[in-house]
Tab-separated table of C-alpha atoms in Angstrom:
chain	number	residue	atom	x	y	z
A	1	UNK	CA	0.000	0.000	0.000
A	2	UNK	CA	2.717	2.500	1.034
A	3	UNK	CA	4.987	1.327	-1.753
A	4	UNK	CA	2.160	2.064	-4.196
A	5	UNK	CA	2.141	5.662	-2.952
A	6	UNK	CA	5.884	5.972	-3.438
A	7	UNK	CA	5.680	4.524	-6.936
A	8	UNK	CA	3.027	7.138	-7.699
A	9	UNK	CA	5.434	9.796	-6.474
A	10	UNK	CA	8.103	8.510	-8.844
A	11	UNK	CA	5.820	8.876	-11.826
A	12	UNK	CA	4.418	12.257	-10.755
A	13	UNK	CA	7.808	13.803	-9.980
A	14	UNK	CA	9.250	12.610	-13.262
A	15	UNK	CA	6.403	14.311	-15.123
A	16	UNK	CA	6.586	17.512	-13.069
A	17	UNK	CA	10.161	18.389	-14.045
A	18	UNK	CA	10.273	19.604	-17.672
A	19	UNK	CA	13.228	19.944	-19.961
A	20	UNK	CA	15.845	18.322	-17.733
A	21	UNK	CA	16.572	15.447	-20.109
A	22	UNK	CA	17.320	17.821	-22.923
A	23	UNK	CA	20.212	19.467	-21.056
A	24	UNK	CA	23.539	17.636	-21.682
A	25	UNK	CA	24.944	19.022	-18.413
A	26	UNK	CA	21.984	17.579	-16.522
A	27	UNK	CA	22.584	14.217	-18.132
A	28	UNK	CA	26.296	14.356	-17.265
A	29	UNK	CA	25.510	15.094	-13.623
A	30	UNK	CA	22.982	12.253	-13.671
A	31	UNK	CA	25.670	9.897	-14.937
A	32	UNK	CA	27.978	11.016	-12.124
A	33	UNK	CA	25.244	10.361	-9.586
A	34	UNK	CA	24.656	6.959	-11.162
A	35	UNK	CA	28.312	6.161	-10.513
A	36	UNK	CA	28.000	7.471	-6.957
A	37	UNK	CA	24.928	5.359	-6.245
A	38	UNK	CA	26.591	2.272	-7.731
A	39	UNK	CA	29.617	2.725	-5.490
A	40	UNK	CA	27.736	3.880	-2.393
A	41	UNK	CA	25.039	1.192	-2.516
A	42	UNK	CA	27.680	-1.502	-2.945
A	43	UNK	CA	29.687	-3.397	-0.360
A	44	UNK	CA	33.298	-3.207	0.692
A	45	UNK	CA	35.611	-0.895	2.570
A	46	UNK	CA	36.154	1.358	-0.440
A	47	UNK	CA	32.447	2.068	-1.019
A	48	UNK	CA	32.274	5.041	1.372
A	49	UNK	CA	35.474	6.702	0.117
A	50	UNK	CA	34.580	6.250	-3.558
A	51	UNK	CA	31.023	7.532	-3.138
A	52	UNK	CA	32.362	10.538	-1.220
A	53	UNK	CA	34.786	11.331	-4.053
A	54	UNK	CA	32.067	11.074	-6.696
A	55	UNK	CA	29.755	13.240	-4.575
A	56	UNK	CA	32.392	15.996	-4.411
A	57	UNK	CA	32.813	15.888	-8.192
A	58	UNK	CA	29.062	15.972	-8.794
A	59	UNK	CA	28.584	18.896	-6.397
A	60	UNK	CA	31.320	20.908	-8.156
A	61	UNK	CA	30.105	20.050	-11.656
A	62	UNK	CA	26.462	20.836	-10.788
A	63	UNK	CA	27.304	24.067	-8.978
A	64	UNK	CA	25.754	22.842	-5.722
A	65	UNK	CA	22.527	21.415	-7.176
A	66	UNK	CA	20.410	20.453	-4.090
A	67	UNK	CA	19.512	17.208	-5.774
A	68	UNK	CA	23.174	16.162	-5.432
A	69	UNK	CA	22.956	16.757	-1.665
A	70	UNK	CA	19.782	14.700	-1.536
A	71	UNK	CA	21.414	11.921	-3.573
A	72	UNK	CA	24.409	11.738	-1.258
A	73	UNK	CA	22.092	11.727	1.747
A	74	UNK	CA	20.472	8.591	0.298
A	75	UNK	CA	23.911	6.997	-0.070
A	76	UNK	CA	24.792	7.792	3.542
A	77	UNK	CA	21.453	6.384	4.694
A	78	UNK	CA	22.231	3.189	2.786
A	79	UNK	CA	25.552	3.084	4.654
A	80	UNK	CA	23.622	3.411	7.975
A	81	UNK	CA	25.044	6.888	8.632
A	82	UNK	CA	21.700	8.460	9.505
A	83	UNK	CA	23.093	11.526	11.311
A	84	UNK	CA	25.361	12.403	8.386
A	85	UNK	CA	22.539	11.782	5.917
A	86	UNK	CA	20.251	14.238	7.745
A	87	UNK	CA	22.765	17.071	7.365
A	88	UNK	CA	22.671	16.643	3.582
A	89	UNK	CA	18.882	16.318	3.552
A	90	UNK	CA	18.719	19.619	5.479
A	91	UNK	CA	20.756	21.342	2.768
A	92	UNK	CA	18.582	19.873	0.009
A	93	UNK	CA	15.386	20.795	1.907
A	94	UNK	CA	16.236	24.493	1.459
A	95	UNK	CA	15.692	24.259	-2.302
A	96	UNK	CA	12.763	26.321	-3.607
A	97	UNK	CA	9.411	24.846	-4.513
A	98	UNK	CA	8.587	21.228	-4.960
A	99	UNK	CA	12.231	20.286	-5.575
A	100	UNK	CA	12.723	20.329	-1.789
A	101	UNK	CA	9.818	18.048	-0.986
A	102	UNK	CA	11.627	14.669	-1.302
A	103	UNK	CA	14.452	15.988	0.892
A	104	UNK	CA	11.957	17.319	3.466
A	105	UNK	CA	10.269	13.959	3.462
A	106	UNK	CA	13.586	12.101	3.957
A	107	UNK	CA	14.736	14.495	6.698
A	108	UNK	CA	11.464	14.157	8.611
A	109	UNK	CA	11.505	10.362	8.315
A	110	UNK	CA	15.102	10.156	9.615
A	111	UNK	CA	14.339	12.443	12.554
A	112	UNK	CA	11.392	10.360	13.724
A	113	UNK	CA	13.298	7.104	13.193
A	114	UNK	CA	16.133	8.572	15.289
A	115	UNK	CA	13.541	9.556	17.961
A	116	UNK	CA	14.261	13.241	17.493
A	117	UNK	CA	10.551	13.980	17.825
A	118	UNK	CA	10.863	17.699	18.461
A	119	UNK	CA	12.935	18.245	15.321
A	120	UNK	CA	10.727	15.835	13.407
A	121	UNK	CA	7.539	17.746	14.211
A	122	UNK	CA	9.244	21.005	13.268
A	123	UNK	CA	10.268	19.549	9.909
A	124	UNK	CA	6.790	18.092	9.399
A	125	UNK	CA	5.234	21.517	10.169
A	126	UNK	CA	7.585	23.248	7.707
A	127	UNK	CA	6.706	20.644	5.105
A	128	UNK	CA	2.980	21.223	5.643
A	129	UNK	CA	3.482	24.999	5.389
A	130	UNK	CA	5.397	24.521	2.143
A	131	UNK	CA	2.601	22.412	0.728
A	132	UNK	CA	-0.052	24.873	1.916
A	133	UNK	CA	1.778	27.772	0.288
A	134	UNK	CA	2.067	25.897	-2.978
A	135	UNK	CA	-0.474	26.880	-5.598
A	136	UNK	CA	-0.055	23.621	-7.485
A	137	UNK	CA	-3.125	21.452	-7.182
A	138	UNK	CA	-1.722	18.133	-8.309
A	139	UNK	CA	-1.636	14.456	-7.509
A	140	UNK	CA	1.913	15.019	-6.275
A	141	UNK	CA	0.750	17.418	-3.567
A	142	UNK	CA	-2.107	15.118	-2.575
A	143	UNK	CA	0.300	12.221	-2.238
A	144	UNK	CA	2.561	14.214	0.067
A	145	UNK	CA	-0.399	15.285	2.196
A	146	UNK	CA	-1.384	11.631	2.488
A	147	UNK	CA	2.194	10.909	3.583
A	148	UNK	CA	1.920	13.517	6.352
A	149	UNK	CA	-1.283	11.823	7.506
A	150	UNK	CA	0.521	8.491	7.494
A	151	UNK	CA	3.406	9.893	9.567
A	152	UNK	CA	1.086	11.357	12.194
A	153	UNK	CA	-0.960	8.156	12.426
A	154	UNK	CA	2.226	6.063	12.592
A	155	UNK	CA	3.484	8.191	15.487
A	156	UNK	CA	0.201	7.592	17.311
A	157	UNK	CA	0.450	3.843	16.774
A	158	UNK	CA	4.100	3.690	17.840
A	159	UNK	CA	3.785	6.026	20.847
A	160	UNK	CA	4.800	4.135	23.981
A	161	UNK	CA	3.634	6.665	26.589
A	162	UNK	CA	0.490	8.693	27.267
A	163	UNK	CA	2.557	11.877	27.186
A	164	UNK	CA	3.809	11.130	23.696
A	165	UNK	CA	0.331	10.267	22.439
A	166	UNK	CA	-0.926	13.592	23.786
A	167	UNK	CA	1.948	15.375	22.044
A	168	UNK	CA	1.115	13.690	18.731
A	169	UNK	CA	-2.562	14.656	19.121
A	170	UNK	CA	-1.629	18.337	19.658
A	171	UNK	CA	0.745	18.304	16.695
A	172	UNK	CA	-1.930	16.676	14.552
A	173	UNK	CA	-4.348	19.507	15.236
A	174	UNK	CA	-1.641	22.084	14.475
A	175	UNK	CA	-0.819	20.354	11.176
A	176	UNK	CA	-4.452	20.175	10.123
A	177	UNK	CA	-4.740	23.887	10.802
A	178	UNK	CA	-1.923	24.531	8.304
A	179	UNK	CA	-3.598	22.548	5.517
A	180	UNK	CA	-6.456	23.660	3.350
A	181	UNK	CA	-9.915	22.156	3.419
A	182	UNK	CA	-9.126	20.360	0.162
A	183	UNK	CA	-6.008	18.815	1.743
A	184	UNK	CA	-7.735	17.370	4.803
A	185	UNK	CA	-9.435	14.420	3.026
A	186	UNK	CA	-6.020	13.324	1.731
A	187	UNK	CA	-4.533	13.732	5.216
A	188	UNK	CA	-7.319	11.556	6.615
A	189	UNK	CA	-6.829	9.004	3.852
A	190	UNK	CA	-3.158	8.619	4.770
A	191	UNK	CA	-4.080	8.184	8.432
A	192	UNK	CA	-6.815	5.685	7.487
A	193	UNK	CA	-4.297	3.634	5.489
A	194	UNK	CA	-2.099	3.361	8.568
A	195	UNK	CA	-5.072	2.466	10.738
A	196	UNK	CA	-6.090	-0.257	8.278
A	197	UNK	CA	-2.580	-1.655	8.321
A	198	UNK	CA	-2.547	-1.489	12.125
A	199	UNK	CA	-5.811	-3.427	12.345
A	200	UNK	CA	-4.439	-6.080	10.008
A	201	UNK	CA	-1.214	-6.393	11.985
A	202	UNK	CA	-3.065	-6.341	15.305
A	203	UNK	CA	-5.367	-9.141	14.138
A	204	UNK	CA	-2.328	-11.062	12.977
A	205	UNK	CA	-0.635	-10.539	16.358
A	206	UNK	CA	-3.789	-11.644	18.176
A	207	UNK	CA	-4.066	-14.764	16.007
A	208	UNK	CA	-0.400	-15.478	16.659
A	209	UNK	CA	-0.951	-15.030	20.401
A	210	UNK	CA	-3.967	-17.357	20.412
A	211	UNK	CA	-2.180	-19.963	18.308
A	212	UNK	CA	0.930	-19.743	20.472
A	213	UNK	CA	-1.032	-19.980	23.720
A	214	UNK	CA	-2.991	-22.955	22.365
A	215	UNK	CA	0.232	-24.654	21.343
A	216	UNK	CA	1.801	-23.905	24.716
A	217	UNK	CA	-1.260	-25.318	26.486
A	218	UNK	CA	-1.011	-28.568	24.537
A	219	UNK	CA	2.724	-28.730	25.174
A	220	UNK	CA	2.141	-28.031	28.873
A	221	UNK	CA	-0.415	-30.853	29.146
A	222	UNK	CA	1.925	-33.216	27.315
A	223	UNK	CA	4.791	-32.164	29.555
A	224	UNK	CA	2.659	-32.692	32.672
A	225	UNK	CA	1.843	-36.212	31.515
A	226	UNK	CA	5.502	-36.835	30.802
A	227	UNK	CA	6.526	-35.547	34.236
A	228	UNK	CA	3.890	-37.709	35.928
A	229	UNK	CA	5.117	-40.741	33.991
A	230	UNK	CA	8.710	-39.987	34.923
A	231	UNK	CA	7.737	-39.659	38.586
A	232	UNK	CA	6.082	-43.101	38.529
A	233	UNK	CA	9.070	-44.547	36.703
A	234	UNK	CA	11.542	-43.031	39.169
A	235	UNK	CA	9.484	-44.340	42.106
A	236	UNK	CA	9.617	-47.827	40.596
A	237	UNK	CA	13.360	-47.500	40.150
A	238	UNK	CA	13.791	-46.484	43.768
A	239	UNK	CA	11.716	-49.487	44.852
A	240	UNK	CA	13.888	-51.750	42.670
A	241	UNK	CA	16.989	-50.237	44.231
A	242	UNK	CA	15.604	-50.991	47.661
A	243	UNK	CA	14.920	-54.598	46.662
A	244	UNK	CA	18.354	-54.913	45.125
A	245	UNK	CA	19.959	-53.603	48.312
A	246	UNK	CA	18.008	-56.177	50.343
A	247	UNK	CA	19.118	-58.941	47.966
A	248	UNK	CA	22.744	-57.868	48.311
A	249	UNK	CA	22.390	-57.898	52.121
A	250	UNK	CA	20.934	-61.409	52.108
A	251	UNK	CA	23.633	-62.652	49.757
A	252	UNK	CA	26.345	-61.183	51.971
A	253	UNK	CA	24.801	-62.635	55.125
A	254	UNK	CA	24.666	-66.102	53.525
A	255	UNK	CA	28.260	-65.856	52.318
A	256	UNK	CA	29.577	-64.575	55.657
A	257	UNK	CA	27.729	-67.333	57.520
A	258	UNK	CA	29.305	-69.965	55.249
A	259	UNK	CA	32.766	-68.450	55.651
A	260	UNK	CA	32.303	-68.349	59.437
A	261	UNK	CA	31.402	-72.054	59.416
A	262	UNK	CA	34.540	-72.864	57.461
A	263	UNK	CA	36.637	-70.765	59.805
A	264	UNK	CA	35.136	-72.507	62.822
A	265	UNK	CA	36.034	-75.920	61.383
A	266	UNK	CA	39.519	-74.773	60.443
A	267	UNK	CA	40.021	-73.269	63.884
A	268	UNK	CA	39.020	-76.562	65.464
A	269	UNK	CA	41.371	-78.488	63.194
A	270	UNK	CA	44.118	-76.005	63.940
A	271	UNK	CA	43.640	-76.447	67.693
A	272	UNK	CA	43.802	-80.255	67.369
A	273	UNK	CA	46.980	-80.102	65.319
A	274	UNK	CA	48.459	-77.528	67.643
A	275	UNK	CA	47.819	-79.805	70.620
A	276	UNK	CA	49.426	-82.702	68.740
A	277	UNK	CA	52.486	-80.600	67.983
A	278	UNK	CA	52.730	-79.711	71.679
A	279	UNK	CA	52.503	-83.374	72.651
A	280	UNK	CA	55.106	-84.362	70.075
A	281	UNK	CA	57.415	-81.655	71.323
A	282	UNK	CA	57.093	-82.912	74.915
A	283	UNK	CA	57.706	-86.481	73.778
A	284	UNK	CA	60.785	-85.417	71.854
A	285	UNK	CA	62.164	-83.753	74.977
A	286	UNK	CA	61.521	-86.908	77.001
A	287	UNK	CA	63.112	-89.135	74.359
A	288	UNK	CA	66.152	-86.891	74.151
A	289	UNK	CA	66.580	-87.108	77.938
A	290	UNK	CA	66.196	-90.898	77.938
A	291	UNK	CA	68.615	-91.244	75.027
A	292	UNK	CA	71.153	-89.071	76.791
A	293	UNK	CA	70.826	-91.208	79.988
A	294	UNK	CA	71.090	-94.435	77.973
A	295	UNK	CA	74.136	-93.150	76.124
A	296	UNK	CA	75.878	-92.329	79.453
A	297	UNK	CA	74.958	-95.766	80.843
A	298	UNK	CA	76.410	-97.429	77.748
A	299	UNK	CA	79.634	-95.429	77.988
A	300	UNK	CA	80.049	-96.382	81.664
A	301	UNK	CA	79.437	-100.042	80.914
A	302	UNK	CA	82.100	-100.013	78.215
A	303	UNK	CA	84.590	-98.414	80.601
A	304	UNK	CA	83.889	-100.940	83.370
A	305	UNK	CA	84.381	-104.146	81.399
A	306	UNK	CA	85.365	-106.032	84.534
A	307	UNK	CA	82.047	-105.403	86.237
A	308	UNK	CA	79.809	-105.429	83.165
A	309	UNK	CA	78.855	-108.370	81.046
A	310	UNK	CA	78.504	-108.297	77.314
A	311	UNK	CA	74.836	-109.050	77.581
A	312	UNK	CA	74.290	-105.960	79.676
A	313	UNK	CA	76.083	-103.840	77.086
A	314	UNK	CA	74.011	-105.348	74.324
A	315	UNK	CA	70.808	-104.692	76.213
A	316	UNK	CA	71.749	-101.037	76.732
A	317	UNK	CA	72.601	-100.643	73.016
A	318	UNK	CA	69.260	-102.137	72.030
A	319	UNK	CA	67.473	-99.681	74.354
A	320	UNK	CA	69.431	-96.773	72.812
A	321	UNK	CA	68.571	-97.913	69.317
A	322	UNK	CA	64.895	-98.310	70.206
A	323	UNK	CA	64.826	-94.815	71.664
A	324	UNK	CA	66.465	-93.466	68.452
A	325	UNK	CA	63.907	-95.190	66.243
A	326	UNK	CA	61.094	-93.862	68.435
A	327	UNK	CA	62.590	-90.334	68.223
A	328	UNK	CA	62.858	-90.554	64.420
A	329	UNK	CA	59.215	-91.636	64.164
A	330	UNK	CA	58.162	-88.893	66.546
A	331	UNK	CA	60.134	-86.288	64.550
A	332	UNK	CA	58.472	-87.458	61.303
A	333	UNK	CA	55.002	-87.271	62.832
A	334	UNK	CA	55.810	-83.840	64.282
A	335	UNK	CA	56.949	-82.594	60.856
A	336	UNK	CA	53.794	-83.958	59.226
A	337	UNK	CA	51.670	-82.278	61.863
A	338	UNK	CA	53.454	-78.936	61.276
A	339	UNK	CA	52.813	-79.254	57.527
A	340	UNK	CA	49.134	-79.941	58.206
A	341	UNK	CA	49.030	-77.036	60.633
A	342	UNK	CA	50.482	-74.707	57.968
A	343	UNK	CA	47.894	-75.951	55.460
A	344	UNK	CA	45.049	-75.244	57.850
A	345	UNK	CA	46.449	-71.773	58.473
A	346	UNK	CA	46.662	-71.071	54.708
A	347	UNK	CA	43.099	-72.283	54.157
A	348	UNK	CA	41.899	-70.095	57.001
A	349	UNK	CA	43.671	-67.071	55.494
A	350	UNK	CA	42.075	-67.828	52.108
A	351	UNK	CA	38.613	-67.981	53.697
A	352	UNK	CA	39.298	-64.696	55.494
A	353	UNK	CA	40.344	-63.098	52.178
A	354	UNK	CA	37.181	-64.363	50.488
A	355	UNK	CA	35.087	-63.030	53.339
A	356	UNK	CA	36.786	-59.604	53.101
A	357	UNK	CA	36.307	-59.578	49.307
A	358	UNK	CA	32.599	-60.333	49.694
A	359	UNK	CA	32.228	-57.515	52.198
A	360	UNK	CA	34.095	-55.108	49.894
A	361	UNK	CA	31.947	-56.147	46.908
A	362	UNK	CA	28.840	-55.557	49.010
A	363	UNK	CA	30.068	-52.128	50.098
A	364	UNK	CA	30.861	-51.121	46.506
A	365	UNK	CA	27.517	-52.368	45.238
A	366	UNK	CA	25.499	-50.742	48.009
A	367	UNK	CA	27.555	-47.535	47.620
A	368	UNK	CA	26.570	-47.359	43.953
A	369	UNK	CA	22.996	-48.108	44.910
A	370	UNK	CA	23.132	-45.264	47.423
A	371	UNK	CA	24.453	-42.903	44.731
A	372	UNK	CA	21.716	-43.950	42.338
A	373	UNK	CA	19.141	-43.494	45.053
A	374	UNK	CA	20.443	-39.974	45.783
A	375	UNK	CA	20.386	-39.152	42.068
A	376	UNK	CA	16.815	-40.429	41.798
A	377	UNK	CA	15.848	-38.385	44.832
A	378	UNK	CA	17.277	-35.258	43.204
A	379	UNK	CA	15.566	-36.109	39.919
A	380	UNK	CA	12.227	-36.591	41.675
A	381	UNK	CA	12.583	-33.230	43.439
A	382	UNK	CA	13.196	-31.524	40.109
A	383	UNK	CA	10.230	-33.308	38.534
A	384	UNK	CA	7.985	-32.159	41.366
A	385	UNK	CA	9.129	-28.559	40.886
A	386	UNK	CA	8.563	-28.840	37.138
A	387	UNK	CA	5.100	-30.202	37.822
A	388	UNK	CA	4.273	-27.196	40.003
A	389	UNK	CA	5.511	-24.794	37.331
A	390	UNK	CA	3.476	-26.530	34.640
A	391	UNK	CA	0.259	-25.931	36.558
A	392	UNK	CA	0.371	-22.253	35.497
A	393	UNK	CA	0.836	-20.779	31.998
A	394	UNK	CA	4.369	-19.527	31.281
A	395	UNK	CA	5.078	-15.909	32.220
A	396	UNK	CA	6.181	-13.298	29.719
A	397	UNK	CA	5.303	-12.775	26.086
A	398	UNK	CA	6.171	-15.602	23.697
A	399	UNK	CA	8.867	-14.694	21.176
A	400	UNK	CA	6.605	-14.922	18.063
A	401	UNK	CA	4.039	-12.662	19.747
A	402	UNK	CA	6.711	-10.229	20.993
A	403	UNK	CA	7.997	-9.938	17.426
A	404	UNK	CA	4.502	-9.092	16.181
A	405	UNK	CA	3.999	-6.547	18.978
A	406	UNK	CA	7.332	-4.877	18.221
A	407	UNK	CA	6.247	-4.645	14.603
A	408	UNK	CA	2.971	-3.038	15.676
A	409	UNK	CA	4.820	-0.413	17.723
A	410	UNK	CA	7.452	0.446	15.147
A	411	UNK	CA	7.226	3.703	13.198
A	412	UNK	CA	9.019	2.016	10.289
A	413	UNK	CA	6.179	-0.490	9.965
A	414	UNK	CA	3.760	2.195	8.789
A	415	UNK	CA	6.052	4.649	7.025
A	416	UNK	CA	8.533	3.058	4.697
A	417	UNK	CA	11.428	4.809	3.042
A	418	UNK	CA	12.539	2.741	0.071
A	419	UNK	CA	16.056	3.881	-0.837
A	420	UNK	CA	16.040	2.127	-4.202
A	421	UNK	CA	12.770	3.814	-5.225
A	422	UNK	CA	14.019	7.209	-4.034
A	423	UNK	CA	17.276	6.684	-5.916
A	424	UNK	CA	15.511	5.744	-9.141
A	425	UNK	CA	13.053	8.656	-8.785
A	426	UNK	CA	15.908	11.104	-8.394
A	427	UNK	CA	17.904	9.727	-11.325
A	428	UNK	CA	14.768	9.961	-13.482
A	429	UNK	CA	14.889	13.744	-13.047
A	430	UNK	CA	18.244	13.621	-14.871
A	431	UNK	CA	16.845	11.200	-17.463
A	432	UNK	CA	19.279	8.432	-16.413
A	433	UNK	CA	18.874	5.108	-14.611
A	434	UNK	CA	20.955	2.418	-12.937
A	435	UNK	CA	21.846	-0.261	-15.536
A	436	UNK	CA	19.892	-3.491	-15.081
A	437	UNK	CA	22.619	-6.099	-14.600
A	438	UNK	CA	20.093	-8.918	-14.176
A	439	UNK	CA	19.233	-9.038	-17.884
A	440	UNK	CA	21.443	-10.894	-20.408
A	441	UNK	CA	23.187	-8.821	-23.062
A	442	UNK	CA	20.923	-7.802	-25.907
A	443	UNK	CA	17.734	-7.895	-23.865
């Protein structure tokens, strides 16, 4: 809708300037501006410097034609240098007659976009006075009056405070007072166009809000069901952990009881063997004493051959030999008992190691179970908190809705400033145009 108005301006302004195309100097300046726009609207670090150089040449060659200032202001606006662009629009706005109107329009638009409302209203008032003083009754004038109506309505729609809305209302009355009775219908038409667009956007925002809230409600219900399911699942897991811990305890108790039985038997065996070793040791001491006494008796008998018979000597030797054989047997049995005692001790140590390993395995397993239980407890707490949050709709404005609302409250939404259209409109006054590089050669 707004673009249609701007396109109408292009056609009207082209028709309102007579004889420009016939002037070779005009065409040469237009070609220079074409080069400036091509450089300035392009990308790269050299774009600003090159467009600045071409602007200086065009200004010198045109002898300060205000249209050159306006053209360079468009370039600076394309380069996002709004403050610098406004200074050139201000120079171009001082041109006489309708030649200043595009620059006034651009300056006013930039001031409101930059939130310089005081300066913007002053420029808008000067623009209205210029239009009111003009004796030309044309479609061009009507289009500009509609644009003023659009600007005022856009400021009302984008005002974010009561104070600003009151200011816009006062300025609106002052502007209407500057316009003629014939201008007012066009002013109201521009305002009505903005209002129509606002209603469309507001309906769209409302539909987006309703759709988003409906979607969020469904998602919230689904999430609640999921949380409830997870709570049941986590409760079952905790119950399984409890059962597993009980199973581990029973297994350990059974194993420890079995190991204790084995240790009791081994301890009994060890005591029996230990007693046997003690008895063998006592017997060995006795045998050693008897053998020593027998050996002394035999030595005495051999020394006293006169008083000792050979049969007595033989009997003593037989006794000594019998004691030696008994000692050897006792030593063998003692050694065997010590070996058995060592075996029992090793088996007991093995059972103790197995018992300790079982206890360690139980502690590791139950420790992991305790960690899992703590993790489940934490998870359940979080689920319960999530469940409480899900009972209420989410706070704040959903992102899609916020985007629509921001669009509704933006001045740019209702008053566009198409740089490409403004560029082409201006170049048309010099009877030149930007070459169309999208078409193949020969077309």
